Amino acid sequence: EIVLTQSPVTLSLSPGERATLSCRASQSVSRSYLAWHQQKPGQTPRLLIYGSSIRATGIPDRFSGSGSGTDFTLTISRLEPEDFAVYYCQQYGSSPYTFGQGTKLEIK
Amino acid sequence: EVHLVESGGGLAQPGGSLRLSCAASGFTFSGCAMNWVRQAPGKGLEWVSVISGNTFDIKYADSVKGRFSISRDNSKNTLYLQMNSLRAEDSAVYYCAKKRDGSDSMGLFDSWGQGILVTVSS
């Protein structure tokens, strides 16, 4: 099983700032099959990024993903108020499909 | 528009059983792999199981293997999760999630139901 470790656990930033979230895998993620999901309080998760760097339909271009192998990054270039949420990375290259524990992005 | 609606949750005793259903609409259900993902209260996401559109390929998380069984009825556009030998740690909101069209991995999902709460307690 691939274990995903996200850092930091909590990130406190202000609107307009740049956010950088990290996801590290215990072994190489096959074909860079790494996704990022956003979850706001009381809502279902939403797919943001898949294939490490491909934005899902309707996702603003301030969201970008990068990485390969065992190290992946989600960057939000300029934070909007609606971006404050919990972000999960997920690998779907091999079963069991695992999630990281999440990074909570909170308003400073 | 994709629409996924879970039902069948509630309170179960340790060692008991529940069957969850997920009614799907807005896409070709029979051609689409479907997943169950759960989230314990205040915790993160945990993938539970997946079934291919033709039911030939089924996978489970180790935490539920041997206790949970995923199935589907393509004539009713419905996904199921039979949960047996329930434990307190199975308490969670259970989401059904649709595989993203075009993905060659069953584990990439882009549409989620609203979720259904399962509580295991005596």
Coordinates of N, CA, C and O in Angstrom, one line a residue, chain A:
Chain A
E1 N 0.8 -1.2 0.0 CA 0.0 0.0 0.0 C 0.9 1.3 0.0 O 1.9 1.3 0.7
I2 N 0.5 2.2 -0.8 CA 1.3 3.5 -0.9 C 0.7 4.4 0.2 O -0.5 4.7 0.2
V3 N 1.6 4.8 1.0 CA 1.2 5.8 2.1 C 1.6 7.2 1.6 O 2.7 7.5 1.1
L4 N 0.6 8.1 1.7 CA 0.8 9.5 1.2 C 0.9 10.4 2.5 O 0.0 10.3 3.3
T5 N 1.9 11.2 2.6 CA 2.1 12.1 3.7 C 2.0 13.5 3.2 O 2.9 13.9 2.4
Q6 N 1.1 14.3 3.7 CA 0.9 15.7 3.3 C 1.5 16.6 4.3 O 1.5 16.4 5.5
S7 N 2.1 17.7 3.8 CA 2.6 18.7 4.7 C 2.4 20.1 4.1 O 2.4 20.2 2.8
P8 N 2.2 21.1 4.9 CA 2.0 21.0 6.4 C 0.6 20.5 6.7 O -0.2 20.3 5.8
V9 N 0.3 20.1 7.9 CA -1.0 19.7 8.3 C -2.0 20.9 8.2 O -3.1 20.7 7.8
T10 N -1.5 22.0 8.7 CA -2.3 23.3 8.6 C -1.4 24.4 8.0 O -0.2 24.5 8.3
L11 N -2.0 25.2 7.2 CA -1.3 26.3 6.5 C -2.2 27.5 6.7 O -3.3 27.5 6.3
S12 N -1.6 28.5 7.3 CA -2.3 29.8 7.6 C -1.8 30.9 6.7 O -0.6 31.3 6.8
L13 N -2.6 31.4 5.8 CA -2.2 32.4 4.9 C -3.3 33.4 4.7 O -4.5 33.2 5.1
S14 N -3.0 34.5 4.0 CA -4.0 35.5 3.8 C -4.4 35.5 2.3 O -3.7 35.1 1.5
P15 N -5.7 36.0 2.0 CA -6.1 36.1 0.6 C -5.1 36.9 -0.2 O -4.5 37.9 0.3
G16 N -4.8 36.4 -1.4 CA -3.8 37.1 -2.2 C -2.5 36.4 -2.2 O -1.6 36.6 -3.1
E17 N -2.2 35.7 -1.1 CA -0.9 35.0 -1.0 C -0.9 33.7 -1.8 O -1.9 33.2 -2.3
R18 N 0.4 33.2 -1.9 CA 0.6 32.0 -2.7 C 0.6 30.8 -1.7 O 1.3 30.9 -0.6
A19 N 0.0 29.7 -2.0 CA 0.0 28.5 -1.2 C 0.7 27.4 -1.9 O 0.5 27.1 -3.0
T20 N 1.5 26.7 -1.1 CA 2.2 25.5 -1.6 C 2.0 24.4 -0.7 O 2.4 24.4 0.5
L21 N 1.3 23.3 -1.2 CA 1.0 22.1 -0.4 C 1.8 21.0 -1.0 O 1.9 20.8 -2.2
S22 N 2.3 20.1 -0.1 CA 3.2 19.0 -0.5 C 2.5 17.7 -0.2 O 1.8 17.5 0.8
C23 N 2.8 16.7 -1.0 CA 2.4 15.3 -0.8 C 3.5 14.4 -1.2 O 4.0 14.5 -2.3
R24 N 3.9 13.6 -0.2 CA 5.0 12.7 -0.5 C 4.6 11.3 -0.3 O 3.9 10.9 0.6
A25 N 4.9 10.4 -1.3 CA 4.5 9.0 -1.3 C 5.6 8.1 -0.8 O 6.8 8.4 -1.0
S26 N 5.2 7.0 -0.2 CA 6.1 6.0 0.4 C 6.8 5.2 -0.7 O 7.9 4.6 -0.4
Q27 N 6.3 5.2 -1.9 CA 6.9 4.6 -3.1 C 6.4 5.3 -4.3 O 5.4 6.1 -4.2
S28 N 7.1 5.1 -5.4 CA 6.8 5.8 -6.6 C 5.3 5.6 -7.0 O 4.8 4.5 -7.0
V29 N 4.6 6.7 -7.4 CA 3.3 6.6 -7.9 C 3.3 6.3 -9.4 O 3.8 7.1 -10.2
S30 N 2.7 5.2 -9.7 CA 2.7 4.8 -11.1 C 2.1 5.8 -12.0 O 1.0 6.3 -11.8
R31 N 2.8 6.1 -13.1 CA 2.4 6.9 -14.2 C 2.0 8.3 -13.7 O 1.2 9.0 -14.3
S32 N 2.5 8.7 -12.5 CA 2.1 10.0 -11.9 C 0.6 10.2 -11.8 O 0.0 11.2 -12.0
Y33 N 0.0 9.1 -11.4 CA -1.5 9.0 -11.2 C -1.8 9.6 -9.8 O -2.1 8.8 -8.8
L34 N -1.6 10.9 -9.7 CA -1.8 11.6 -8.4 C -2.8 12.7 -8.6 O -2.7 13.5 -9.5
A35 N -3.8 12.7 -7.7 CA -4.9 13.7 -7.8 C -4.9 14.5 -6.6 O -4.4 14.1 -5.5
W36 N -5.5 15.7 -6.7 CA -5.8 16.6 -5.6 C -7.3 16.9 -5.5 O -7.9 17.2 -6.5
H37 N -7.9 16.7 -4.3 CA -9.3 17.0 -4.1 C -9.4 18.1 -3.0 O -8.6 18.2 -2.1
Q38 N -10.4 19.0 -3.2 CA -10.7 20.0 -2.2 C -12.0 19.7 -1.5 O -12.9 19.3 -2.2
Q39 N -12.0 19.9 -0.2 CA -13.2 19.7 0.5 C -13.5 20.9 1.5 O -12.7 21.2 2.3
K40 N -14.6 21.5 1.3 CA -15.0 22.6 2.2 C -15.9 22.1 3.2 O -16.6 21.0 3.0
P41 N -16.0 22.7 4.4 CA -16.8 22.2 5.5 C -18.3 21.9 5.1 O -18.9 22.8 4.4
G42 N -18.7 20.7 5.4 CA -20.1 20.4 5.1 C -20.4 20.0 3.6 O -21.5 19.8 3.2
Q43 N -19.3 20.0 2.8 CA -19.5 19.7 1.4 C -18.8 18.4 1.0 O -17.9 17.9 1.7
T44 N -19.1 17.9 -0.2 CA -18.4 16.8 -0.7 C -17.1 17.2 -1.3 O -17.0 18.4 -1.7
P45 N -16.2 16.3 -1.4 CA -14.9 16.6 -2.1 C -15.1 17.0 -3.6 O -16.1 16.5 -4.2
R46 N -14.2 17.7 -4.1 CA -14.2 18.1 -5.5 C -12.8 17.9 -6.1 O -11.8 18.3 -5.5
L47 N -12.8 17.2 -7.3 CA -11.6 16.9 -7.9 C -11.0 18.2 -8.5 O -11.7 18.9 -9.3
L48 N -9.8 18.5 -8.2 CA -9.1 19.7 -8.7 C -8.1 19.4 -9.8 O -8.1 20.0 -10.9
I49 N -7.2 18.4 -9.5 CA -6.1 18.1 -10.3 C -6.0 16.6 -10.5 O -6.2 15.9 -9.5
Y50 N -5.6 16.1 -11.7 CA -5.3 14.7 -11.8 C -4.1 14.5 -12.7 O -3.7 15.5 -13.3
G51 N -3.6 13.3 -12.8 CA -2.4 13.1 -13.6 C -1.3 14.1 -13.1 O -0.5 14.5 -13.9
S52 N -1.2 14.4 -11.8 CA -0.3 15.3 -11.2 C -0.4 16.7 -11.6 O -0.2 17.6 -10.7
S53 N -0.8 17.0 -12.8 CA -0.8 18.4 -13.2 C -1.9 18.9 -14.1 O -1.9 20.0 -14.6
I54 N -2.9 18.0 -14.3 CA -4.0 18.4 -15.3 C -5.2 18.9 -14.4 O -5.7 18.2 -13.6
R55 N -5.6 20.1 -14.8 CA -6.8 20.7 -14.0 C -8.1 20.0 -14.5 O -8.3 19.8 -15.7
A56 N -8.9 19.7 -13.5 CA -10.2 19.1 -13.9 C -11.1 20.2 -14.5 O -10.8 21.4 -14.4
T57 N -12.2 19.8 -15.0 CA -13.1 20.7 -15.7 C -13.6 21.8 -14.7 O -14.0 21.5 -13.6
G58 N -13.5 23.0 -15.2 CA -14.0 24.1 -14.4 C -13.1 24.7 -13.3 O -13.5 25.6 -12.6
I59 N -11.9 24.1 -13.2 CA -11.0 24.5 -12.1 C -10.2 25.7 -12.6 O -9.6 25.7 -13.6
P60 N -10.2 26.8 -11.8 CA -9.5 28.0 -12.2 C -8.0 27.8 -12.4 O -7.4 26.9 -11.7
D61 N -7.4 28.6 -13.2 CA -5.9 28.3 -13.5 C -5.0 28.8 -12.4 O -3.8 28.7 -12.5
R62 N -5.5 29.4 -11.3 CA -4.7 29.7 -10.2 C -4.2 28.4 -9.4 O -3.3 28.4 -8.6
F63 N -4.9 27.3 -9.7 CA -4.6 26.0 -9.2 C -3.6 25.3 -10.2 O -4.0 25.2 -11.4
S64 N -2.5 24.8 -9.7 CA -1.6 24.1 -10.5 C -1.0 22.9 -9.7 O -0.8 23.1 -8.5
G65 N -0.7 21.9 -10.4 CA 0.0 20.7 -9.8 C 1.2 20.3 -10.5 O 1.4 20.6 -11.7
S66 N 2.1 19.8 -9.7 CA 3.4 19.3 -10.3 C 3.9 18.2 -9.5 O 3.5 17.8 -8.4
G67 N 5.0 17.5 -10.1 CA 5.7 16.5 -9.4 C 5.6 15.1 -10.2 O 4.8 15.0 -11.1
S68 N 6.4 14.2 -9.7 CA 6.4 12.9 -10.2 C 7.2 12.0 -9.2 O 7.8 12.5 -8.3
G69 N 7.1 10.7 -9.5 CA 7.7 9.7 -8.6 C 7.1 9.7 -7.2 O 6.0 9.2 -7.0
T70 N 7.8 10.3 -6.2 CA 7.3 10.3 -4.9 C 7.0 11.7 -4.3 O 6.5 11.8 -3.2
D71 N 7.2 12.7 -5.0 CA 7.0 14.1 -4.5 C 6.1 14.9 -5.4 O 6.4 15.1 -6.6
F72 N 5.1 15.4 -4.9 CA 4.1 16.2 -5.6 C 3.7 17.5 -4.9 O 3.8 17.5 -3.6
T73 N 3.3 18.5 -5.6 CA 3.0 19.8 -5.1 C 1.7 20.3 -5.7 O 1.5 20.2 -6.9
L74 N 0.9 20.9 -4.9 CA -0.3 21.7 -5.3 C 0.0 23.1 -5.0 O 0.3 23.5 -3.8
T75 N -0.1 24.0 -6.0 CA 0.2 25.4 -5.8 C -1.1 26.2 -6.1 O -1.7 26.0 -7.1
I76 N -1.4 27.1 -5.2 CA -2.5 28.1 -5.5 C -1.8 29.4 -5.6 O -1.3 29.9 -4.6
S77 N -1.9 30.0 -6.8 CA -1.0 31.2 -7.1 C -1.4 32.4 -6.3 O -0.5 33.1 -5.8
R78 N -2.7 32.7 -6.2 CA -3.1 33.8 -5.4 C -4.5 33.4 -4.8 O -5.5 33.2 -5.4
L79 N -4.4 33.3 -3.4 CA -5.6 32.8 -2.7 C -6.8 33.7 -2.8 O -6.7 34.9 -2.5
E80 N -7.9 33.0 -3.1 CA -9.2 33.7 -3.0 C -9.9 33.2 -1.8 O -9.6 32.2 -1.2
P81 N -10.9 34.0 -1.2 CA -11.5 33.6 0.0 C -12.2 32.2 0.0 O -12.2 31.5 1.0
E82 N -12.6 31.8 -1.2 CA -13.3 30.5 -1.4 C -12.3 29.3 -1.4 O -12.7 28.2 -1.5
D83 N -11.0 29.6 -1.4 CA -10.0 28.6 -1.5 C -9.7 28.0 -0.1 O -9.0 26.9 -0.1
F84 N -10.1 28.6 0.9 CA -9.8 28.1 2.3 C -10.6 26.9 2.6 O -11.9 26.9 2.6
A85 N -9.9 25.7 2.7 CA -10.6 24.4 2.7 C -9.5 23.4 3.1 O -8.4 23.7 3.4
V86 N -9.9 22.1 3.1 CA -9.0 21.0 3.3 C -8.7 20.4 1.9 O -9.6 20.2 1.1
Y87 N -7.4 20.1 1.7 CA -7.0 19.6 0.4 C -6.4 18.2 0.7 O -5.5 18.0 1.6
Y88 N -6.8 17.2 -0.1 CA -6.3 15.9 0.0 C -5.6 15.5 -1.3 O -6.1 15.7 -2.4
C89 N -4.4 14.9 -1.2 CA -3.9 14.2 -2.4 C -4.3 12.7 -2.3 O -4.7 12.2 -1.3
Q90 N -4.3 12.1 -3.5 CA -4.8 10.7 -3.7 C -4.0 10.1 -4.8 O -3.9 10.7 -5.9
Q91 N -3.6 8.9 -4.6 CA -2.9 8.2 -5.7 C -3.9 7.1 -6.2 O -4.6 6.4 -5.4
Y92 N -4.0 7.0 -7.5 CA -4.9 6.1 -8.1 C -4.2 5.2 -9.1 O -4.8 4.6 -10.0
G93 N -2.9 5.1 -9.0 CA -2.1 4.3 -9.9 C -2.1 2.8 -9.5 O -1.8 1.9 -10.3
S94 N -2.3 2.5 -8.2 CA -2.3 1.1 -7.8 C -3.3 1.0 -6.6 O -3.4 1.8 -5.7
S95 N -4.0 -0.2 -6.6 CA -4.9 -0.5 -5.5 C -4.1 -1.0 -4.3 O -3.2 -1.8 -4.5
P96 N -4.5 -0.6 -3.1 CA -5.6 0.3 -2.7 C -5.3 1.7 -3.0 O -4.2 2.2 -2.9
Y97 N -6.3 2.4 -3.5 CA -6.2 3.8 -3.9 C -6.2 4.6 -2.6 O -7.2 4.7 -1.9
T98 N -5.1 5.2 -2.2 CA -4.9 5.9 -0.9 C -4.9 7.4 -1.0 O -4.6 8.0 -2.0
F99 N -5.4 8.0 0.1 CA -5.4 9.4 0.3 C -4.3 9.8 1.3 O -4.0 9.1 2.2
G100 N -3.9 11.1 1.2 CA -3.1 11.7 2.3 C -4.1 12.1 3.4 O -5.3 12.0 3.2
Q101 N -3.5 12.5 4.5 CA -4.3 12.8 5.7 C -4.9 14.2 5.6 O -5.8 14.6 6.4
G102 N -4.5 15.0 4.6 CA -5.1 16.3 4.3 C -4.3 17.5 4.9 O -3.6 17.3 5.8
T103 N -4.4 18.6 4.2 CA -3.8 19.9 4.6 C -5.0 20.8 4.8 O -5.7 21.1 3.8
K104 N -5.1 21.4 5.9 CA -6.1 22.4 6.1 C -5.5 23.8 5.8 O -4.6 24.2 6.5
L105 N -6.1 24.5 4.9 CA -5.7 25.8 4.5 C -6.6 26.8 5.2 O -7.8 26.8 4.8
E106 N -6.1 27.6 6.1 CA -7.0 28.5 6.9 C -6.6 29.9 6.7 O -5.4 30.2 6.4
I107 N -7.5 30.8 7.0 CA -7.3 32.2 6.8 C -6.5 32.7 8.0 O -6.8 32.4 9.2
K108 N -5.4 33.4 7.7 CA -4.5 34.0 8.7 C -5.1 35.2 9.3 O -5.6 36.1 8.6

